[in-house]
Each structure stands twice: as structure tokens, then as C-alpha cells.
mmCIF file of C-alpha atoms and ligand atoms in Angstrom:
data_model
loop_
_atom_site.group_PDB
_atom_site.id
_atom_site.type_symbol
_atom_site.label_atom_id
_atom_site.label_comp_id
_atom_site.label_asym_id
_atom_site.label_seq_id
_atom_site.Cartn_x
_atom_site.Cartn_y
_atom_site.Cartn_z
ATOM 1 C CA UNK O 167 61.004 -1.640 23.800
ATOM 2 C CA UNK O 168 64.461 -1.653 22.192
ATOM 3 C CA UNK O 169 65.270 -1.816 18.714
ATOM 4 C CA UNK O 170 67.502 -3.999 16.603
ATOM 5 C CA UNK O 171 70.081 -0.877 16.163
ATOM 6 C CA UNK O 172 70.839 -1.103 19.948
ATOM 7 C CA UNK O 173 73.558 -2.863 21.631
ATOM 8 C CA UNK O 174 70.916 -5.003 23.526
ATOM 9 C CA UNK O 175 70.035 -7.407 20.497
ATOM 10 C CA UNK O 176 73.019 -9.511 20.373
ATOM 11 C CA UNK O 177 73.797 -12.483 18.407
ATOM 12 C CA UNK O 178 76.545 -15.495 20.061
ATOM 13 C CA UNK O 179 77.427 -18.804 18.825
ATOM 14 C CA UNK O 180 76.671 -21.735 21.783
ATOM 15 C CA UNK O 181 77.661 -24.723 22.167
ATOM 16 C CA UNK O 182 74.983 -27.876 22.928
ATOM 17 C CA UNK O 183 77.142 -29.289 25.079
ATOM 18 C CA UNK O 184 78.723 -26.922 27.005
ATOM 19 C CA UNK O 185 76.199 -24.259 27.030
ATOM 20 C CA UNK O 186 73.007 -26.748 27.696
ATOM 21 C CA UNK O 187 70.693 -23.706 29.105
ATOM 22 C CA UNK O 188 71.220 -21.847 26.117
ATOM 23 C CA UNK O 189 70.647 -24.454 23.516
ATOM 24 C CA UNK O 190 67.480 -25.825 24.917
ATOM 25 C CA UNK O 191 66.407 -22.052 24.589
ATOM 26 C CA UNK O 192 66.956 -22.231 21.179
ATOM 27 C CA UNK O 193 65.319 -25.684 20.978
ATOM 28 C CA UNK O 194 62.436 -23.354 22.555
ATOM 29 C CA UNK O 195 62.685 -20.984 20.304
ATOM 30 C CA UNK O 196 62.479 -23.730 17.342
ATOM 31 C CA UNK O 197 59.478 -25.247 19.330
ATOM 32 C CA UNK O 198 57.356 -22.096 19.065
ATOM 33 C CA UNK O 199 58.434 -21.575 15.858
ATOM 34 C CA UNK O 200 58.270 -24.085 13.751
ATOM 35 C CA UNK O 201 56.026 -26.889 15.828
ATOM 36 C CA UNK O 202 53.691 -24.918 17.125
ATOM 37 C CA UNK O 203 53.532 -22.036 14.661
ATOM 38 C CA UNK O 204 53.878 -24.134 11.197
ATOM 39 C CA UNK O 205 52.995 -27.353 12.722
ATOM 40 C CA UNK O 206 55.662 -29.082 11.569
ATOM 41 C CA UNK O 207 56.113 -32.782 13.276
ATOM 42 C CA UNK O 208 58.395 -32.858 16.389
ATOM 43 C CA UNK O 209 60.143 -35.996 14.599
ATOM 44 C CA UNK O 210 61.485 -34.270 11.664
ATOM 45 C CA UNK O 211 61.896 -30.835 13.437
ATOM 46 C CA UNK O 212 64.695 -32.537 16.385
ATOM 47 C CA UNK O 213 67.327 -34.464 13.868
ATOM 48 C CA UNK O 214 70.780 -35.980 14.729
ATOM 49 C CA UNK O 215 72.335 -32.853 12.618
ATOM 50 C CA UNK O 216 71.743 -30.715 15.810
ATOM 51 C CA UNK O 217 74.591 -32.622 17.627
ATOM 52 C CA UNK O 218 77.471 -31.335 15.002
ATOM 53 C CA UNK O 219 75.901 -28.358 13.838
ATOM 54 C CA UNK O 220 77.251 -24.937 14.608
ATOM 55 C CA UNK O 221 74.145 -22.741 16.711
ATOM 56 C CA UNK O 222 73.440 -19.363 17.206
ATOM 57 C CA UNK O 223 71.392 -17.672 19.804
ATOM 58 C CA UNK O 224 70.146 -13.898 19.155
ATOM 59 C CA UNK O 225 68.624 -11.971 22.054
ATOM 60 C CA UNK O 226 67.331 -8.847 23.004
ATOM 61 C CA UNK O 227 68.202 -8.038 26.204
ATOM 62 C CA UNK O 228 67.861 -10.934 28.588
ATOM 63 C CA UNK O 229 65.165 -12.292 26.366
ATOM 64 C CA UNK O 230 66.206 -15.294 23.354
ATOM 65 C CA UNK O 231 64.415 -14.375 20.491
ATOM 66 C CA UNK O 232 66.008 -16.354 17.354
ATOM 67 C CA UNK O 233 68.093 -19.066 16.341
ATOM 68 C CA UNK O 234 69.745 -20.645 13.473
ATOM 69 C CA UNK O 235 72.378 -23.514 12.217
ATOM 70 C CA UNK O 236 75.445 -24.004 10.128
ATOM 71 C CA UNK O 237 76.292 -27.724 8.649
ATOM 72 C CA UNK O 238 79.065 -28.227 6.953
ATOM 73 C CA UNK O 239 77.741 -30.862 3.909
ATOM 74 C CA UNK O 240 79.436 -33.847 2.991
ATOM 75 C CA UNK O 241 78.912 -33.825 -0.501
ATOM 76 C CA UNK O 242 79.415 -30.619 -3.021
ATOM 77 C CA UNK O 243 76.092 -29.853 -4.164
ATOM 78 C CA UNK O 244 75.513 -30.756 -7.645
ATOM 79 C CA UNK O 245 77.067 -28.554 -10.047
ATOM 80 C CA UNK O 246 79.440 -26.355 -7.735
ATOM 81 C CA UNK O 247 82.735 -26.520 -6.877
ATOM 82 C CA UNK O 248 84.291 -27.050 -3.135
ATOM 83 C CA UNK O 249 83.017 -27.551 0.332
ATOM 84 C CA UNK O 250 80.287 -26.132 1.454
ATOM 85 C CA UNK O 251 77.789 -25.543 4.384
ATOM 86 C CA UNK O 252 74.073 -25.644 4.825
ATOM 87 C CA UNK O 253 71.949 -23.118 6.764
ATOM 88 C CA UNK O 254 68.320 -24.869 8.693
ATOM 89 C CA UNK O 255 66.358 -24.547 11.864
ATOM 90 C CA UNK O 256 65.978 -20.284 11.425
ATOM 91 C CA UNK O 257 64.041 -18.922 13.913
ATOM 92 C CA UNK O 258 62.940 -15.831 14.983
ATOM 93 C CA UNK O 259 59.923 -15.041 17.574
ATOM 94 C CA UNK O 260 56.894 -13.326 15.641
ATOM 95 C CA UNK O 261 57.197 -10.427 17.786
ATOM 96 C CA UNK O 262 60.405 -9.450 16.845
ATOM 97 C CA UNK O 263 60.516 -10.585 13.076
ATOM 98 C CA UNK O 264 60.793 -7.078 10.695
ATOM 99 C CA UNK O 265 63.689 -6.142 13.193
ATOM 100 C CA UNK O 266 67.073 -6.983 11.552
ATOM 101 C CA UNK O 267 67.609 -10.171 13.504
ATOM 102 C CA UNK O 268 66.974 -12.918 10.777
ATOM 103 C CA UNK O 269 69.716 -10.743 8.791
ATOM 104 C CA UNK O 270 72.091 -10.712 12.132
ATOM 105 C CA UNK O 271 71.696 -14.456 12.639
ATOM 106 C CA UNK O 272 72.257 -15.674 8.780
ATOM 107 C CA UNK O 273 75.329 -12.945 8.724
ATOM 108 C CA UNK O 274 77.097 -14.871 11.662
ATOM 109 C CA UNK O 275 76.587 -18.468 10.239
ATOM 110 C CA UNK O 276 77.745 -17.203 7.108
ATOM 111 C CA UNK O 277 80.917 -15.689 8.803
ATOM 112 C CA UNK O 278 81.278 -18.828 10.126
ATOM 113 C CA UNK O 279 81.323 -20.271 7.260
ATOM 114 C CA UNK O 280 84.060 -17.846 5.728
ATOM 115 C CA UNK O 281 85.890 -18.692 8.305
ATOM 116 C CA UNK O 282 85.811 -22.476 7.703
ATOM 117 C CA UNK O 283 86.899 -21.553 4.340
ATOM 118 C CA UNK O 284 83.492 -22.887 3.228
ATOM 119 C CA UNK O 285 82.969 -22.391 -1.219
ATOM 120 C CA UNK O 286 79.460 -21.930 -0.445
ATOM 121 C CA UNK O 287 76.200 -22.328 1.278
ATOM 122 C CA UNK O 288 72.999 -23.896 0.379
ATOM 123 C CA UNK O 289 69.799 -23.793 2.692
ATOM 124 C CA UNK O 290 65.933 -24.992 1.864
ATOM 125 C CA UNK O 291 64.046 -21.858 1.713
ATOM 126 C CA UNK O 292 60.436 -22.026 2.404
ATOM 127 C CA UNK O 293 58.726 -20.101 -0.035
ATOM 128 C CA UNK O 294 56.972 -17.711 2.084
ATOM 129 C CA UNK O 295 60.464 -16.508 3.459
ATOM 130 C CA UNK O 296 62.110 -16.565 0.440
ATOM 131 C CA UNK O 297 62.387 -12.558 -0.122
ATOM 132 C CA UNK O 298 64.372 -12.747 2.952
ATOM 133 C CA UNK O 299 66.954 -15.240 1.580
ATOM 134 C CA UNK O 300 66.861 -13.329 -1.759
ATOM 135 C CA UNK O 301 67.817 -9.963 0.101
ATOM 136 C CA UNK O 302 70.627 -11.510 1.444
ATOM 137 C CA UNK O 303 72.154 -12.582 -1.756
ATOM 138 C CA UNK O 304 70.863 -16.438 -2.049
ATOM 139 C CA UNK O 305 69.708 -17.813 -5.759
ATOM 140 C CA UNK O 306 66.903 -20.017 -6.320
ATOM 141 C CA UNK O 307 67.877 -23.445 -7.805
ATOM 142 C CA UNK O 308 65.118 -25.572 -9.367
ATOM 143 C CA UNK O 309 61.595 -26.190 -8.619
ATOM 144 C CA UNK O 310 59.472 -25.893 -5.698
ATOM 145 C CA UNK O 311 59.262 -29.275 -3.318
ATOM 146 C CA UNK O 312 57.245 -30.230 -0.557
ATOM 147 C CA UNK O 313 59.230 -30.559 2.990
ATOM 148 C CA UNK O 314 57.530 -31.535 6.470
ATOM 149 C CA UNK O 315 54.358 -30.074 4.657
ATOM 150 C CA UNK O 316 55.920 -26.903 3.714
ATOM 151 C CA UNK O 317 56.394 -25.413 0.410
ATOM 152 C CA UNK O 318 60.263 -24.857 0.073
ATOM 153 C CA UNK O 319 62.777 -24.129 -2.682
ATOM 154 C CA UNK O 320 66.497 -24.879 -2.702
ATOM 155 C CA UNK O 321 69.174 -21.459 -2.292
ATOM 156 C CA UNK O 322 72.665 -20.936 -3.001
ATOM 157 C CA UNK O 323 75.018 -18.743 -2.034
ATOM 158 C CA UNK O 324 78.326 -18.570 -2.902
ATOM 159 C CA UNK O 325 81.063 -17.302 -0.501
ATOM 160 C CA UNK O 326 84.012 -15.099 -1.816
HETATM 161 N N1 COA A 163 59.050 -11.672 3.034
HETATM 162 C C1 COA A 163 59.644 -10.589 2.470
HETATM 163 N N2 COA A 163 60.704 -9.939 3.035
HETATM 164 C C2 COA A 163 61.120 -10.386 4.232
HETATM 165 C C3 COA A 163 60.531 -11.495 4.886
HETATM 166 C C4 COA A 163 59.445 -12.141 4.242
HETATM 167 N N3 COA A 163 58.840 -13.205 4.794
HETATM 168 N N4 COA A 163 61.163 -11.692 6.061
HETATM 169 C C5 COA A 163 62.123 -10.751 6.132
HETATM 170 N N5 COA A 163 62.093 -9.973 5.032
HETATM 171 C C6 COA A 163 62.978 -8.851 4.720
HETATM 172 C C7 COA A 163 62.831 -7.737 5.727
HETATM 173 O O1 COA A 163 61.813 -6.843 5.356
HETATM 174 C C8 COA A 163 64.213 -7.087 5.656
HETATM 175 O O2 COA A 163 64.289 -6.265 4.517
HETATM 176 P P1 COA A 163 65.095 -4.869 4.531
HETATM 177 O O3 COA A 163 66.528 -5.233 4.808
HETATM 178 O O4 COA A 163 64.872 -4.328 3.172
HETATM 179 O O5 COA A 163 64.486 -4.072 5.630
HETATM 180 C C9 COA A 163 65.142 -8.266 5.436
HETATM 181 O O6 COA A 163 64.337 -9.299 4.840
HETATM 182 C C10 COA A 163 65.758 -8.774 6.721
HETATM 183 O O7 COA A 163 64.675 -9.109 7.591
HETATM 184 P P2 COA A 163 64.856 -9.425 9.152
HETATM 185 O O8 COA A 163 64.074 -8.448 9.951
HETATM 186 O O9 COA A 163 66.297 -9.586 9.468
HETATM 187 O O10 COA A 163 64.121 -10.868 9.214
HETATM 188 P P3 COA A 163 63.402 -11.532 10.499
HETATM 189 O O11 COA A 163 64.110 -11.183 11.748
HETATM 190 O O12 COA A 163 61.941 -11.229 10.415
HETATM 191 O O13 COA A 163 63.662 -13.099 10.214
HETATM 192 C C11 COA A 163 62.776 -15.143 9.329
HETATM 193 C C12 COA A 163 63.269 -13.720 9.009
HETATM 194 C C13 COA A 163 62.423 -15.831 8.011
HETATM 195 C C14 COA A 163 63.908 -15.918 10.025
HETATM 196 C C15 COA A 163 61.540 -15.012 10.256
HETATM 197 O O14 COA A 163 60.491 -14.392 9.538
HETATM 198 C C16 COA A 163 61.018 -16.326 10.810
HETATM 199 O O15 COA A 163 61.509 -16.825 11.819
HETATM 200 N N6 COA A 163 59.986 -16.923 10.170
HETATM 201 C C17 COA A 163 59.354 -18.131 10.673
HETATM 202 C C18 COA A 163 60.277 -19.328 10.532
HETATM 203 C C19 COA A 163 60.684 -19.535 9.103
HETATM 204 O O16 COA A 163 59.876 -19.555 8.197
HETATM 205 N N7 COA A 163 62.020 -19.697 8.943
HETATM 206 C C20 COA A 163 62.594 -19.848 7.635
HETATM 207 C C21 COA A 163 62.637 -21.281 7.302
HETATM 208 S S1 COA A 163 63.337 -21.471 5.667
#
């Protein structure tokens, strides 16, 4: 079994269109994870955001193991300043969560974003996974709301 410190986990951004193999692995992926595992309903899980959001694949070895998105938001989120992104849709298969690649994935959407020259990015944290989001330097805003059944809270992050 390899480890998240070796060269085999790897995370790459892919393209829906052009790399159609890769993104219905992370469809997969997001399938297993959030369908199956949290049950959450196939209609709100597959949105029309997937066709201009920016994707990442992780994997370990030949294997896919996690995914996540980057939005860029059409309107500044109340109370902040500039443009700014949203992170959804991360996923990483229970048996490698604990492993560093959550971290890897949300570090290359937020490069992204840098490199977009993004002020800031928002994402709705589900409360179970929100020591995660806090390790990586996101705030809470506000109170705790229900989405697809899940308990979630909004997080912010602003970008230097
Ligand atoms: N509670 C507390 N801490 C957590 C955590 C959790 N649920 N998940 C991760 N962490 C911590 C890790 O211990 C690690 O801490 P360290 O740097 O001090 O060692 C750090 O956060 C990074 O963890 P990492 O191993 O990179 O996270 P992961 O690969 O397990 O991925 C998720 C995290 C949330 C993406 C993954 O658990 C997952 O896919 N969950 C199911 C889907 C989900 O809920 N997605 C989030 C929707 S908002």
C-alpha cells in the first residue's frame, strides 16, 4: 500500500470535455461518495455547474480516489470585497480519507484560484467535515442550514 508522501498519489486538473474517461471517474468517485454513502439525491448531486467548473482528479497509482471543483461566483458574497470562487463536489474514497489527499485536492483548486486572481473562496461545509476546512484556514460564517439533507455551514477563505 503506498502512502500519501509518495510520488504515486498525484493530483491533475481534467477537463469534461476533453478528458471524458477521467471525468466520469470522478463522477464515480462523487457517486460512491456522496449518493451512495450520504444518500444524497442523484438530482441535486449532477448540476449544470459541472459543465464550467474547474475539476480535479487525485489518484494513487492507477487507482482515482478523490475529486473536487472550483466555480468562479457571479456575485461577491455578501460583505467581501472582489471576485471570488466556490469550492463543491469534494470527494475522497473512505479508504483513503486520513491520507493527505482532501488537503492535496483543496490546495490545487485554491491555486487555481490564485491564479485566476480570485479575492476569495467560499464553499458549504458540511458540519461533520468541517475540522477539515478549519485546518486549512476557512472561517465559519453564520448559522448552520440544511442542504440535500445534510447539515452544512457556510466557509470563507480569503486569498492573499
Ligand atoms: N474531522 C476532523 N478532521 C479531519 C476530518 C474530519 N472529518 N477530515 C480530515 N480531517 C483532518 C485530517 O486529520 C488532517 O489533519 P492533519 O493535517 O492535522 O493531519 C487534515 O484534516 C487533512 O485531512 P486529509 O487526509 O487531507 O482529508 P481527507 O483526504 O480525509 O479528505 C474529506 C477530507 C472531507 C474530503 C473526506 O473526508 C471526504 O471525502 N468525506 C466525505 C465527503 C464529504 O463529506 N465531503 C465534504 C463535503 S463539504
Amino acid at each position: 500500500m503506498s502512502t500519501a508522501s509518495e510520488p504515486t498519489v498525484r493530483v491533475m486538473h481534467i477537463d469534461p470535455e476533453k478528458d471524458r474517461g477521467d471525468f466520469h471517474a470522478a463522477l464515480a468517485i462523487r457517486e460512491v461518495v456522496f449518493i451512495e454513502e450520504q444518500s444524497v439525491p442523484e438530482s441535486i448531486e449532477r448540476d449544470a455547474e459541472d459543465a464550467r467548473a474547474w475539476h480535479v482528479l487525485a489518484w494513487d497509482g492507477p487507482h482515482a480516489v478523490g475529486t473536487g471543483r472550483l466555480v468562479e461566483l457571479p456575485e461577491t458574497p455578501e460583505g467581501e470585497s472582489g471576485h471570488w470562487g466556490q469550492v463543491g463536489r469534494m470527494a475522497v474514497l473512505t479508504a483513503h480519507r486520513g491520507r493527505g489527499l482532501g488537503r492535496m485536492i483543496l490546495e490545487h483548486l485554491e491555486a487555481e484560484a490564485g491564479r485566476r486572481g480570485l479575492s476569495g473562496i467560499k464553499l458549504h461545509a458540511q458540519v461533520h467535515a468541517f475540522p477539515f476546512y478549519e485546518k486549512m484556514g476557512y472561517r465559519r460564517v453564520g448559522d448552520e442550514f440544511m442542504e440535500a439533507g445534510i447539515p452544512h455551514v457556510e466557509c470563507r477563505k480569503a486569498l492573499a
